[in-house]
Amino acid sequence: MKIEVTQANLSRALAMMSRVASTKTELPILTNVLVATNEGGVTLSATNLEVAVTHFASAKISTQGKVAVPARLFHDFISQLPKDETISLVLEKNKLVITAGSYSSHIQSVQAEDFPALPQIASQQEVSIANEDLSRNLTKTVLAASHDETRPILGGVYVHSFNKKLYFVATDGYRLAEAEVTPIDFDVSAVVPAQALQEVLKMSQDGEEATSTLSFGDGQFAVSAGNTQLVSRLVDGTYPEYRKLIPETSEISFEINKTEFQTAAKLAGLFARESGGSITISASEDEQTVTIASVASQVGDNKSAVASKVKGSGDVVLNVRYLNDALNCFEGDEVSFRFGDSIAPCVLSSKKQPGYQHIVMPLKS
Amino acid sequence: MKIEVTQANLSRALAMMSRVASTKTELPILTNVLVATNEGGVTLSATNLEVAVTHFASAKISTQGKVAVPARLFHDFISQLPKDETISLVLEKNKLVITAGSYSSHIQSVQAEDFPALPQIASQQEVSIANEDLSRNLTKTVLAASHDETRPILGGVYVHSFNKKLYFVATDGYRLAEAEVTPIDFDVSAVVPAQALQEVLKMSQDGEEATSTLSFGDGQFAVSAGNTQLVSRLVDGTYPEYRKLIPETSEISFEINKTEFQTAAKLAGLFARESGGSITISASEDEQTVTIASVASQVGDNKSAVASKVKGSGDVVLNVRYLNDALNCFEGDEVSFRFGDSIAPCVLSSKKQPGYQHIVMPLKS
């Protein structure tokens, strides 16, 4: 193998490879990136068996070939090189010789033949999404996925169709985020691991392409954007019927300035450390005011009153961390907040973001 | 006590107080900030017994008084409030009532009388320094102070006079940084704890004042800038006679482009992980080239050749971390590097920064 490639092209591709390549040493081969020449360029691949990514970069090919080298080290080396360098990669015996101007290195390689076959998706159905929409909707949903490994189904994002629209939904049992993403003309129901979608999020933000194509196959999910493809296995199992849990209407509701609500929540959070983040939100229709309060017996207490458009009166106790996370998902100046008795879910939404809602379960007060 | 103060004034002062206030619970009183009214304003104070800071902030005083409250919580609360708010502080029984617009809080206070007396420096000698110079010279020296608590003297910066000039020096035994700071007309020899100087560094960078005054008293050191004063105890003991350790001349020297040297050092560092950061620098007078190389037996190796003005030829083995730290202390495009046999110290300097030198001890190769 003997090729020349620009630092910019190689560095960007390797950033993704080094994130996806496994860091676990049980399967050492997976810590590598596979570099293989093609017509007019080079294909880089990495996988951790759950997620696989491939990227084709333009390159000048003098001699065809392929090699696997440690992804992290290869990325760290290339990313330190000057941005305007052309990099030469030559396979000499079992070492990859990297030369860029006066900088050079030999990296011990492993047999490319030992690298596992990458999953291919037999795509049955595809939908295209503007990367701007993909990025915005992933950001606002994937944060709600669970990190609890005992319930793997909640560690995924539920990517599904409903009434001819594609939705992303994630929940950890304490809060839930639902985004209506785009019209769709086929039925789909897939639970995609959050880690794979975190990588898709980076692809949609870093890439130069305007759109991505989502593909759904048997037990697999793929995203393609330009020269980059990601394939992920799906999470086994049936996603909870979450729609039943979201109340259609609530007894109490208010429209509130987002910044003031955020400030009040952060202040309350300072006094909620010993109570595990528990703060009380009280709506008063008479006073057209929302009060956010918390108490720390040894330390002090806190109360903020924010003038709001309030319908109905009542209290609810929430975990301040989930409230802060939820408020960060809204872009406009105003947020709508509705709730019922002390155990009914709280629903946050915004007129500026139709199709998006964020649910926070109350704490028992 | 009843006062009004702007969020901006109070927040800036509390940032410093919360950094200096102790976080150790053996002396709980020291986790507090003392707030005491004066003529035309309020004085805030915090100490961890090693370092004490006081700051006077303009305020509208309705009722005189003083109180001690938890520094971290008070700072976190005030810093979250909107920047344009006026904050009211009222002592009611044993609680400090904080009100700003619609935000309010009660913080449990402790008796101000329990707060320890702050150290006063009986200043004998003073020198003024432009904050720009103070900041630049502290940044480039304090990093070399030791974190090894078994040799407390090396955990300080040696602030001393020599030939009518003030010097800052720090060393951890592996590298040493020396900066000539300003002319001085008295003799001084003080070892100031690095933590105190880290705080002085922030004072000199964040403050609005153009100059600071350094004062030296019996076993104490103080820095005053505008309304802020820091007092620190000195480290007991005699600083090593470091000047003897710096060779006046070296057999081998080169002038090198700093950016290329940094890139080469970072690349070499990637292959130096298993050897504890050990890289080899080789100067060749014949080739007018400096080569930076490292080897990781299982992983690969690395070599960079940088064209330089070289006098003499030879090799030296260094810890790449200390080399990187040293190179970051230089501002210009070129760095001078001189060394001798394998155990003579390496000396880095720059024509752009007369009065500053950084020494790195070689590793035994």
XYZ file of C-alpha atoms in Angstrom:
730
model
C 0.000 0.000 0.000
C 1.284 3.449 -0.905
C -0.976 6.514 -0.836
C -1.014 10.280 -0.335
C -3.831 12.066 1.466
C -4.300 15.549 2.916
C -4.024 16.072 6.651
C -7.491 17.708 6.725
C -9.228 14.752 5.034
C -7.472 12.126 7.102
C -7.715 13.917 10.435
C -11.473 14.461 10.215
C -12.115 10.819 9.289
C -9.856 9.501 12.060
C -11.598 11.592 14.724
C -14.752 9.552 14.086
C -12.866 6.254 13.838
C -11.085 6.774 17.146
C -14.388 7.549 18.901
C -16.073 4.406 17.584
C -13.156 1.961 17.779
C -13.385 -0.121 20.922
C -11.211 0.732 23.898
C -11.883 -2.613 25.529
C -8.978 -5.011 25.377
C -10.988 -8.248 25.274
C -10.999 -7.955 21.466
C -7.761 -6.093 20.718
C -8.356 -6.107 16.955
C -11.301 -3.720 17.484
C -9.026 -0.992 18.858
C -7.735 -0.630 15.282
C -8.913 1.304 12.267
C -8.943 -0.519 8.944
C -7.402 1.478 6.094
C -8.135 0.066 2.629
C -7.503 1.594 -0.795
C -10.280 1.964 -3.369
C -10.742 3.632 -6.704
C -9.626 7.261 -6.171
C -9.277 7.112 -2.450
C -9.122 5.244 0.801
C -11.847 3.773 2.999
C -11.411 3.921 6.771
C -13.494 1.655 9.011
C -13.891 1.067 12.730
C -16.341 -0.894 14.844
C -17.034 -1.874 18.426
C -19.446 -4.624 17.296
C -22.435 -2.475 18.277
C -21.681 0.432 15.941
C -19.572 0.442 12.769
C -18.484 3.516 10.803
C -16.879 3.791 7.377
C -15.623 6.894 5.622
C -14.226 7.301 2.120
C -11.550 9.995 1.736
C -10.090 11.149 -1.559
C -6.446 10.139 -1.872
C -3.740 9.583 -4.476
C -3.217 5.829 -4.721
C 0.193 4.625 -5.950
C -0.098 1.021 -4.725
C -3.295 -0.675 -3.574
C -3.441 -2.398 -0.197
C -4.959 -2.482 3.255
C -3.783 -2.386 6.829
C -5.151 -2.130 10.389
C -3.443 0.193 12.903
C -4.345 1.425 16.420
C -7.102 4.003 15.887
C -6.342 6.233 18.874
C -2.593 6.508 18.203
C -3.071 7.006 14.454
C -5.606 9.769 15.121
C -3.475 11.476 17.778
C -0.481 11.441 15.423
C -2.290 12.756 12.347
C -4.210 15.421 14.262
C -0.944 16.930 15.609
C 0.482 17.399 12.119
C 0.293 20.810 10.415
C -3.053 21.331 8.646
C -1.507 22.082 5.255
C 0.630 18.929 5.038
C 0.184 16.103 2.553
C 0.629 12.808 4.323
C 2.249 9.761 2.768
C 1.181 6.324 4.056
C 3.312 3.353 2.994
C 3.013 -0.226 4.269
C 6.520 -1.660 4.769
C 6.472 -5.253 6.039
C 4.159 -5.020 9.057
C 4.662 -1.322 9.754
C 2.730 1.642 8.445
C 5.244 4.359 7.595
C 3.707 7.823 7.946
C 5.627 10.760 6.485
C 4.595 14.402 6.396
C 7.334 16.892 5.534
C 10.079 16.417 8.125
C 7.850 14.419 10.504
C 7.812 10.642 10.242
C 6.671 7.624 12.174
C 6.385 3.841 11.983
C 3.260 2.347 13.518
C 3.069 -1.377 14.185
C 0.123 -2.770 12.199
C -1.960 -5.911 12.479
C -3.138 -8.128 9.630
C -6.020 -6.447 7.836
C -7.447 -9.943 7.279
C -8.012 -10.294 11.040
C -10.333 -7.289 11.058
C -13.954 -8.464 11.388
C -16.328 -8.125 8.455
C -18.288 -4.925 8.826
C -22.059 -5.218 9.052
C -23.885 -4.500 5.802
C -27.437 -3.276 6.008
C -29.903 -4.857 3.596
C -31.863 -1.641 3.539
C -35.554 -2.013 3.041
C -36.715 1.500 3.783
C -35.083 4.919 3.719
C -35.918 8.470 4.721
C -33.861 11.623 4.149
C -33.585 14.384 6.746
C -31.894 17.784 6.635
C -28.860 17.591 8.927
C -30.015 20.713 10.729
C -33.282 18.978 11.701
C -31.529 15.714 12.517
C -29.054 17.457 14.784
C -31.663 19.591 16.552
C -34.040 16.694 17.216
C -31.327 14.289 18.348
C -29.869 16.868 20.759
C -33.253 17.348 22.403
C -34.106 13.657 22.794
C -30.998 11.532 23.297
C -30.216 13.248 26.633
C -33.285 11.545 28.165
C -32.083 8.001 27.373
C -31.225 5.838 30.378
C -27.699 4.999 31.522
C -29.035 2.096 33.590
C -27.676 -1.074 31.986
C -30.283 -3.234 33.689
C -32.954 -1.843 31.332
C -31.224 -1.863 27.926
C -34.391 -0.938 26.032
C -34.379 2.487 27.761
C -30.736 2.960 26.756
C -31.950 3.433 23.196
C -33.884 6.090 21.338
C -37.227 4.902 19.987
C -37.164 5.867 16.297
C -40.648 5.142 14.973
C -43.498 6.215 12.732
C -46.881 7.356 14.023
C -49.646 8.896 11.900
C -47.234 9.195 8.903
C -44.614 11.066 10.904
C -41.200 9.987 12.167
C -40.593 10.446 15.907
C -37.556 10.248 18.171
C -38.385 9.371 21.793
C -36.167 8.688 24.797
C -36.924 8.129 28.461
C -35.138 6.897 31.557
C -38.347 6.466 33.537
C -37.914 9.846 35.280
C -38.245 12.113 32.237
C -39.156 11.667 28.594
C -38.418 13.671 25.458
C -40.426 13.304 22.248
C -39.645 15.011 18.940
C -41.677 14.848 15.728
C -38.936 14.850 13.106
C -40.261 14.607 9.547
C -43.127 13.182 7.420
C -42.553 9.518 6.536
C -44.381 7.258 4.061
C -43.617 3.878 5.617
C -44.043 2.228 9.002
C -40.997 1.797 11.199
C -40.318 0.873 14.817
C -36.685 0.665 15.912
C -34.808 1.219 19.176
C -31.363 2.604 18.309
C -28.601 2.609 20.982
C -27.997 6.137 22.293
C -24.248 5.756 21.690
C -24.845 5.234 17.957
C -27.048 8.328 17.820
C -24.480 10.406 19.698
C -22.138 9.559 16.817
C -24.853 10.406 14.254
C -25.274 13.729 16.063
C -21.575 14.498 15.579
C -21.782 13.392 11.925
C -24.723 15.733 11.328
C -22.935 18.649 13.011
C -19.389 18.175 11.700
C -20.046 16.984 8.173
C -20.253 19.145 5.097
C -23.408 17.451 3.779
C -26.833 19.107 3.960
C -28.819 15.897 4.440
C -28.521 12.412 5.886
C -30.366 9.250 4.878
C -31.708 6.974 7.609
C -32.102 3.306 6.602
C -33.952 0.597 8.473
C -33.131 -3.081 7.897
C -33.687 -6.308 9.767
C -32.340 -5.648 13.270
C -30.158 -2.855 11.925
C -30.156 0.894 11.443
C -27.870 2.962 9.237
C -27.186 6.624 8.559
C -25.424 7.801 5.402
C -24.210 11.333 4.750
C -21.947 11.912 1.772
C -18.910 9.670 2.109
C -19.703 8.549 5.648
C -21.854 5.640 6.761
C -22.752 4.431 10.228
C -24.413 1.057 10.882
C -25.764 0.129 14.285
C -27.494 -2.916 15.649
C -30.913 -2.263 17.157
C -31.766 -2.862 20.810
C -33.877 -6.026 21.200
C -37.265 -5.766 22.816
C -40.428 -3.721 22.713
C -40.374 -0.058 23.671
C -42.853 0.938 26.413
C -46.162 2.357 25.185
C -45.144 5.802 26.299
C -48.013 7.728 24.664
C -50.420 6.468 27.333
C -48.258 8.122 29.994
C -48.508 11.651 28.598
C -51.671 13.399 29.812
C -53.574 15.094 26.979
C -54.687 17.918 29.235
C -53.651 19.142 32.692
C -55.524 21.005 35.421
C -52.856 23.621 35.957
C -50.699 25.401 33.378
C -48.514 28.451 32.980
C -46.565 30.297 30.312
C -43.273 31.532 31.747
C -40.172 33.438 30.667
C -37.564 30.725 30.117
C -34.549 32.685 31.415
C -36.299 33.680 34.651
C -37.483 30.098 35.164
C -33.941 28.816 34.598
C -32.448 31.318 37.053
C -35.060 30.427 39.667
C -34.439 26.696 39.133
C -30.663 27.079 39.462
C -31.006 29.150 42.637
C -33.404 26.581 44.109
C -30.991 23.810 43.152
C -28.312 25.334 45.418
C -30.520 24.666 48.445
C -31.706 21.256 47.177
C -28.431 19.368 47.484
C -29.266 17.600 50.730
C -32.769 16.706 49.496
C -31.465 15.036 46.312
C -32.421 17.946 44.082
C -36.016 18.284 45.219
C -37.638 21.694 44.547
C -41.254 22.843 44.758
C -43.047 24.696 41.972
C -46.257 26.482 42.993
C -48.663 28.099 40.536
C -51.128 30.730 41.732
C -53.903 31.768 39.344
C -54.981 34.581 41.708
C -51.553 36.133 41.833
C -50.559 35.159 38.269
C -47.270 34.040 39.760
C -45.157 30.909 39.758
C -43.043 30.350 42.873
C -39.969 28.102 42.843
C -38.723 27.162 46.316
C -36.379 24.828 48.155
C -35.285 24.242 51.746
C -32.054 22.889 53.223
C -32.655 22.574 56.929
C -29.098 23.335 58.123
C -28.200 25.800 55.413
C -31.162 28.003 54.598
C -33.955 28.299 52.105
C -34.798 29.925 48.842
C -37.815 31.302 47.051
C -38.255 33.002 43.674
C -41.502 34.435 42.360
C -41.849 34.758 38.584
C -44.807 36.652 37.087
C -46.522 34.311 34.566
C -49.762 33.626 32.726
C -51.254 31.019 35.096
C -54.405 28.865 34.769
C -55.309 26.870 37.881
C -53.419 26.709 41.170
C -51.351 23.966 42.767
C -47.912 22.615 43.701
C -45.578 19.995 42.307
C -42.202 18.698 43.541
C -39.535 18.014 40.886
C -35.896 17.001 40.619
C -34.158 20.240 39.656
C -31.656 18.475 37.411
C -34.390 17.114 35.151
C -36.070 20.544 35.064
C -32.797 22.236 34.062
C -32.146 19.593 31.375
C -35.672 20.080 30.037
C -35.455 23.891 29.945
C -32.179 23.672 27.994
C -34.098 21.867 25.224
C -36.195 24.944 24.436
C -35.061 27.716 22.131
C -37.623 30.521 22.455
C -38.135 33.085 25.223
C -41.272 31.411 26.615
C -41.980 27.881 27.870
C -45.364 26.290 28.571
C -45.552 24.109 31.676
C -48.595 22.064 32.653
C -49.219 19.645 35.506
C -51.994 18.131 37.591
C -52.085 16.573 40.999
C -48.846 15.655 42.703
C -48.312 12.439 40.718
C -49.414 13.519 37.222
C -46.502 14.068 34.811
C -45.364 17.644 34.124
C -45.370 18.514 30.412
C -43.095 21.216 28.978
C -43.604 22.567 25.464
C -43.190 25.754 23.446
C -45.174 27.399 20.678
C -41.829 28.020 18.947
C -41.144 24.256 18.805
C -44.326 22.491 17.695
C -43.880 18.728 17.700
C -41.522 18.690 20.686
C -42.490 17.938 24.266
C -40.486 17.114 27.366
C -42.079 15.293 30.298
C -40.727 15.273 33.856
C -42.203 12.941 36.477
C -42.887 14.586 39.826
C -41.207 13.423 43.009
C -43.534 12.284 45.771
C -43.714 15.258 48.099
C -26.869 44.833 59.148
C -28.725 46.190 56.135
C -26.979 47.034 52.897
C -27.428 47.272 49.132
C -24.716 46.275 46.675
C -24.598 45.619 42.927
C -24.480 42.043 41.671
C -21.315 42.807 39.656
C -19.373 44.153 42.670
C -20.462 41.381 45.002
C -20.059 38.516 42.528
C -16.481 39.428 41.597
C -15.430 39.716 45.233
C -17.099 36.446 46.212
C -15.371 34.509 43.422
C -12.060 35.211 45.126
C -13.443 34.562 48.627
C -14.851 31.167 47.647
C -11.519 30.113 46.130
C -9.549 31.058 49.244
C -12.027 29.970 51.929
C -11.116 26.569 53.273
C -13.012 23.518 52.108
C -11.632 21.397 54.931
C -14.136 20.668 57.631
C -11.697 20.456 60.559
C -12.187 24.194 61.067
C -15.743 24.771 59.818
C -15.619 28.517 60.522
C -13.030 28.898 57.743
C -15.505 27.732 55.086
C -17.268 31.078 55.635
C -16.768 34.543 54.240
C -16.871 37.431 56.706
C -19.049 40.340 55.557
C -18.548 43.548 57.555
C -19.823 47.053 56.857
C -17.469 50.060 56.703
C -17.673 53.675 55.728
C -19.235 53.680 52.220
C -19.105 49.975 51.642
C -18.573 46.450 52.794
C -15.400 44.445 53.419
C -15.383 40.758 52.549
C -12.723 38.473 54.026
C -11.784 34.811 53.769
C -8.831 32.765 54.939
C -7.544 29.203 55.065
C -4.915 30.165 57.678
C -2.171 30.057 55.003
C -3.644 32.758 52.771
C -6.115 35.517 53.668
C -7.886 37.844 51.235
C -9.928 40.972 51.873
C -11.850 43.080 49.392
C -13.696 46.337 49.893
C -16.786 46.796 47.689
C -18.798 50.013 47.432
C -22.271 49.565 48.927
C -25.155 51.596 50.335
C -25.147 51.039 54.101
C -28.466 51.475 55.936
C -27.491 49.660 59.139
C -23.965 48.707 60.173
C -23.142 45.119 61.122
C -21.189 41.992 60.298
C -21.927 38.345 59.586
C -20.186 35.151 58.432
C -21.903 32.896 55.853
C -20.772 29.856 53.809
C -18.519 31.281 51.093
C -19.242 28.688 48.396
C -23.032 28.818 48.719
C -23.101 32.618 48.962
C -20.937 32.874 45.845
C -22.961 30.292 43.893
C -26.190 32.112 44.766
C -24.989 35.630 43.917
C -23.275 34.564 40.691
C -26.543 33.045 39.353
C -28.445 36.316 39.797
C -28.964 38.636 36.809
C -25.983 40.955 36.289
C -28.034 44.163 36.445
C -29.691 43.450 39.806
C -29.137 45.405 43.008
C -28.845 42.987 45.898
C -30.169 43.683 49.383
C -28.456 41.938 52.309
C -30.230 42.083 55.677
C -29.245 40.202 58.839
C -32.416 38.911 60.563
C -31.690 37.006 63.764
C -29.080 34.473 62.641
C -30.030 34.432 58.966
C -28.735 36.553 56.126
C -31.718 37.517 53.967
C -30.682 38.058 50.362
C -33.176 39.745 48.043
C -32.741 40.674 44.394
C -35.899 41.569 42.485
C -38.199 38.552 42.749
C -35.413 36.211 43.928
C -34.850 35.758 47.643
C -33.059 33.486 50.025
C -32.214 32.993 53.702
C -28.744 31.695 54.460
C -27.912 30.374 57.906
C -25.054 32.476 59.301
C -22.501 31.922 62.028
C -21.360 34.437 64.654
C -19.002 36.938 63.045
C -17.146 37.050 66.369
C -16.069 33.417 65.864
C -14.234 34.317 62.653
C -10.472 34.320 63.290
C -8.537 37.582 63.290
C -7.053 38.137 59.854
C -3.277 38.425 59.636
C -2.001 41.994 59.402
C 1.327 42.559 57.741
C 3.698 44.966 59.453
C 5.098 45.925 56.090
C 8.731 46.853 56.107
C 9.433 46.991 52.409
C 7.325 47.463 49.305
C 7.735 47.297 45.544
C 5.166 48.146 42.848
C 4.796 46.104 39.661
C 2.620 46.606 36.592
C -0.056 43.890 36.672
C 0.826 42.907 33.128
C 4.411 42.129 34.209
C 3.287 40.456 37.413
C 0.874 38.212 35.549
C 3.342 37.290 32.794
C 6.175 36.460 35.164
C 4.023 34.491 37.611
C 2.497 32.412 34.777
C 5.940 31.407 33.549
C 7.390 30.459 36.939
C 4.714 29.115 39.282
C 4.097 26.062 37.018
C 7.548 24.727 37.961
C 6.823 24.647 41.722
C 6.651 21.193 43.292
C 3.453 19.402 44.324
C 5.445 17.049 46.544
C 4.394 17.799 50.125
C 7.497 16.129 51.540
C 9.624 19.078 50.347
C 7.523 22.119 51.290
C 10.269 24.602 50.388
C 9.949 23.578 46.703
C 6.174 24.089 46.909
C 6.873 27.817 47.045
C 8.133 30.429 44.616
C 11.436 32.001 45.651
C 10.779 35.756 45.486
C 14.123 37.432 46.042
C 16.498 40.247 45.117
C 19.800 39.715 43.325
C 22.022 42.485 41.960
C 19.248 45.081 42.568
C 16.641 43.114 40.653
C 13.593 41.156 41.850
C 13.407 37.517 40.694
C 10.729 34.818 40.779
C 12.117 31.260 40.777
C 10.410 27.883 41.092
C 11.681 24.329 40.774
C 10.490 20.834 41.552
C 13.947 19.310 41.144
C 13.224 18.189 37.554
C 12.841 21.626 35.957
C 13.356 25.218 37.038
C 11.949 28.533 35.839
C 13.583 31.873 36.625
C 12.163 35.294 35.747
C 13.773 38.687 36.325
C 10.766 40.833 37.219
C 11.670 44.441 38.018
C 14.423 46.642 39.508
C 14.314 46.741 43.314
C 16.127 48.995 45.812
C 16.087 46.732 48.861
C 17.158 43.184 49.710
C 14.511 40.532 50.024
C 14.437 36.728 50.252
C 11.024 35.084 50.664
C 9.513 31.734 49.684
C 5.810 32.323 48.945
C 3.424 29.323 48.727
C 2.460 28.619 45.104
C -1.241 28.582 46.049
C -1.027 32.192 47.261
C 0.662 33.237 44.018
C -1.950 31.412 41.928
C -4.471 33.698 43.634
C -2.254 36.760 43.026
C -2.114 35.696 39.372
C -5.928 35.754 39.180
C -5.997 39.129 40.997
C -3.534 40.583 38.485
C -5.529 39.236 35.525
C -9.105 39.890 36.688
C -8.709 43.185 38.495
C -9.199 46.618 37.025
C -6.038 48.051 38.558
C -2.887 48.690 36.493
C -0.388 47.923 39.261
C 0.024 45.818 42.383
C 2.180 46.458 45.422
C 4.180 43.585 46.920
C 5.000 43.941 50.629
C 7.453 41.877 52.652
C 7.119 41.626 56.426
C 8.361 39.288 59.118
C 7.394 35.797 57.885
C 4.658 37.307 55.727
C 4.027 38.493 52.209
C 1.203 40.684 50.927
C -0.089 41.927 47.613
C -2.392 44.943 47.339
C -4.196 46.064 44.204
C -6.855 48.726 44.534
C -9.471 47.505 47.023
C -8.082 43.978 47.277
C -5.394 42.691 49.594
C -3.907 39.214 49.936
C -1.691 38.205 52.847
C 0.198 34.913 52.880
C 2.506 33.282 55.347
C 5.944 32.450 53.965
C 7.331 28.929 53.680
C 9.927 28.266 56.405
C 13.407 27.247 55.392
C 16.201 28.206 53.042
C 15.709 27.961 49.302
C 18.326 25.848 47.456
C 21.218 27.793 45.938
C 19.834 27.244 42.493
C 22.156 29.621 40.612
C 25.032 27.140 40.979
C 22.995 24.560 39.074
C 22.532 26.614 35.914
C 25.525 26.231 33.584
C 26.798 29.579 32.306
C 27.721 28.072 28.950
C 26.937 24.809 27.158
C 28.844 22.784 24.577
C 25.890 22.389 22.241
C 23.207 24.897 21.309
C 20.555 25.534 18.685
C 18.035 28.191 17.675
C 14.793 26.529 16.590
C 11.339 27.463 15.359
C 9.120 27.099 18.418
C 6.028 25.763 16.621
C 7.974 23.067 14.760
C 9.744 22.072 17.984
C 6.385 21.861 19.780
C 4.837 19.722 17.030
C 7.854 17.397 17.024
C 7.743 17.121 20.828
C 4.013 16.319 20.852
C 4.428 13.663 18.153
C 7.333 12.116 20.046
C 5.274 12.162 23.232
C 2.701 9.844 21.608
C 5.329 7.107 21.361
C 6.846 7.868 24.781
C 3.950 6.735 26.957
C 5.426 3.383 27.907
C 8.850 4.931 28.607
C 7.426 7.497 31.036
C 7.667 10.350 28.545
C 11.284 9.854 27.536
C 12.271 11.399 24.165
C 15.688 11.941 22.576
C 16.832 15.275 21.130
C 19.850 15.087 18.789
C 21.655 18.145 17.448
C 23.820 17.853 14.347
C 26.103 20.784 13.496
C 27.047 19.177 10.159
C 23.457 18.838 9.028
C 22.208 21.978 10.823
C 19.309 19.825 12.001
C 17.697 18.911 15.311
C 16.093 15.463 15.447
C 13.399 14.606 18.017
C 12.736 10.869 18.360
C 11.000 8.296 20.532
C 10.451 4.540 20.476
C 7.665 2.379 21.898
C 8.745 -1.197 21.366
C 5.284 -2.739 20.820
C 3.705 0.240 19.091
C 6.193 1.872 16.756
C 8.574 4.765 16.644
C 8.756 8.361 15.631
C 11.313 10.812 14.295
C 11.084 14.483 13.301
C 13.890 16.506 11.784
C 13.737 20.290 12.214
C 16.180 22.532 10.336
C 17.913 24.800 12.906
C 20.962 26.937 13.554
C 23.108 24.368 15.421
C 26.502 24.742 17.196
C 28.052 21.484 18.376
C 26.611 17.975 18.083
C 25.179 15.594 20.669
C 22.123 13.915 22.202
C 20.062 14.431 25.318
C 17.098 12.486 26.737
C 14.254 14.536 28.267
C 10.805 14.057 29.758
C 8.484 15.351 27.028
C 6.023 16.825 29.513
C 8.640 19.158 30.963
C 9.773 20.140 27.464
C 6.190 20.955 26.425
C 5.605 22.964 29.618
C 8.837 24.880 28.997
C 8.046 25.654 25.336
C 4.618 26.999 26.369
C 6.427 29.654 28.453
C 7.944 31.307 25.379
C 6.135 33.908 23.311
C 8.271 34.500 20.220
C 8.712 32.373 17.080
C 12.216 31.174 18.030
C 13.588 29.401 21.090
C 17.243 28.929 22.079
C 18.136 25.542 23.542
C 21.551 24.652 24.956
C 22.866 21.519 26.613
C 26.058 19.617 27.317
C 26.824 16.012 28.140
C 23.978 13.701 29.070
C 23.693 14.951 32.667
C 24.172 18.713 32.205
C 20.952 20.737 32.513
C 19.203 21.904 29.322
C 18.636 25.666 29.260
C 15.831 27.241 27.202
C 15.706 30.976 26.558
C 14.564 33.476 23.947
C 15.939 36.781 22.684
C 12.354 38.074 22.862
C 12.223 37.407 26.627
C 15.473 38.627 28.174
C 15.598 37.820 31.880
C 13.648 34.579 31.577
C 15.155 31.106 31.442
C 13.689 27.636 31.849
C 15.892 24.686 32.804
C 14.992 21.022 32.248
C 17.096 18.259 33.793
C 17.925 15.415 31.402
C 16.835 11.855 32.082
C 19.603 9.300 32.346
C 19.618 7.660 28.948
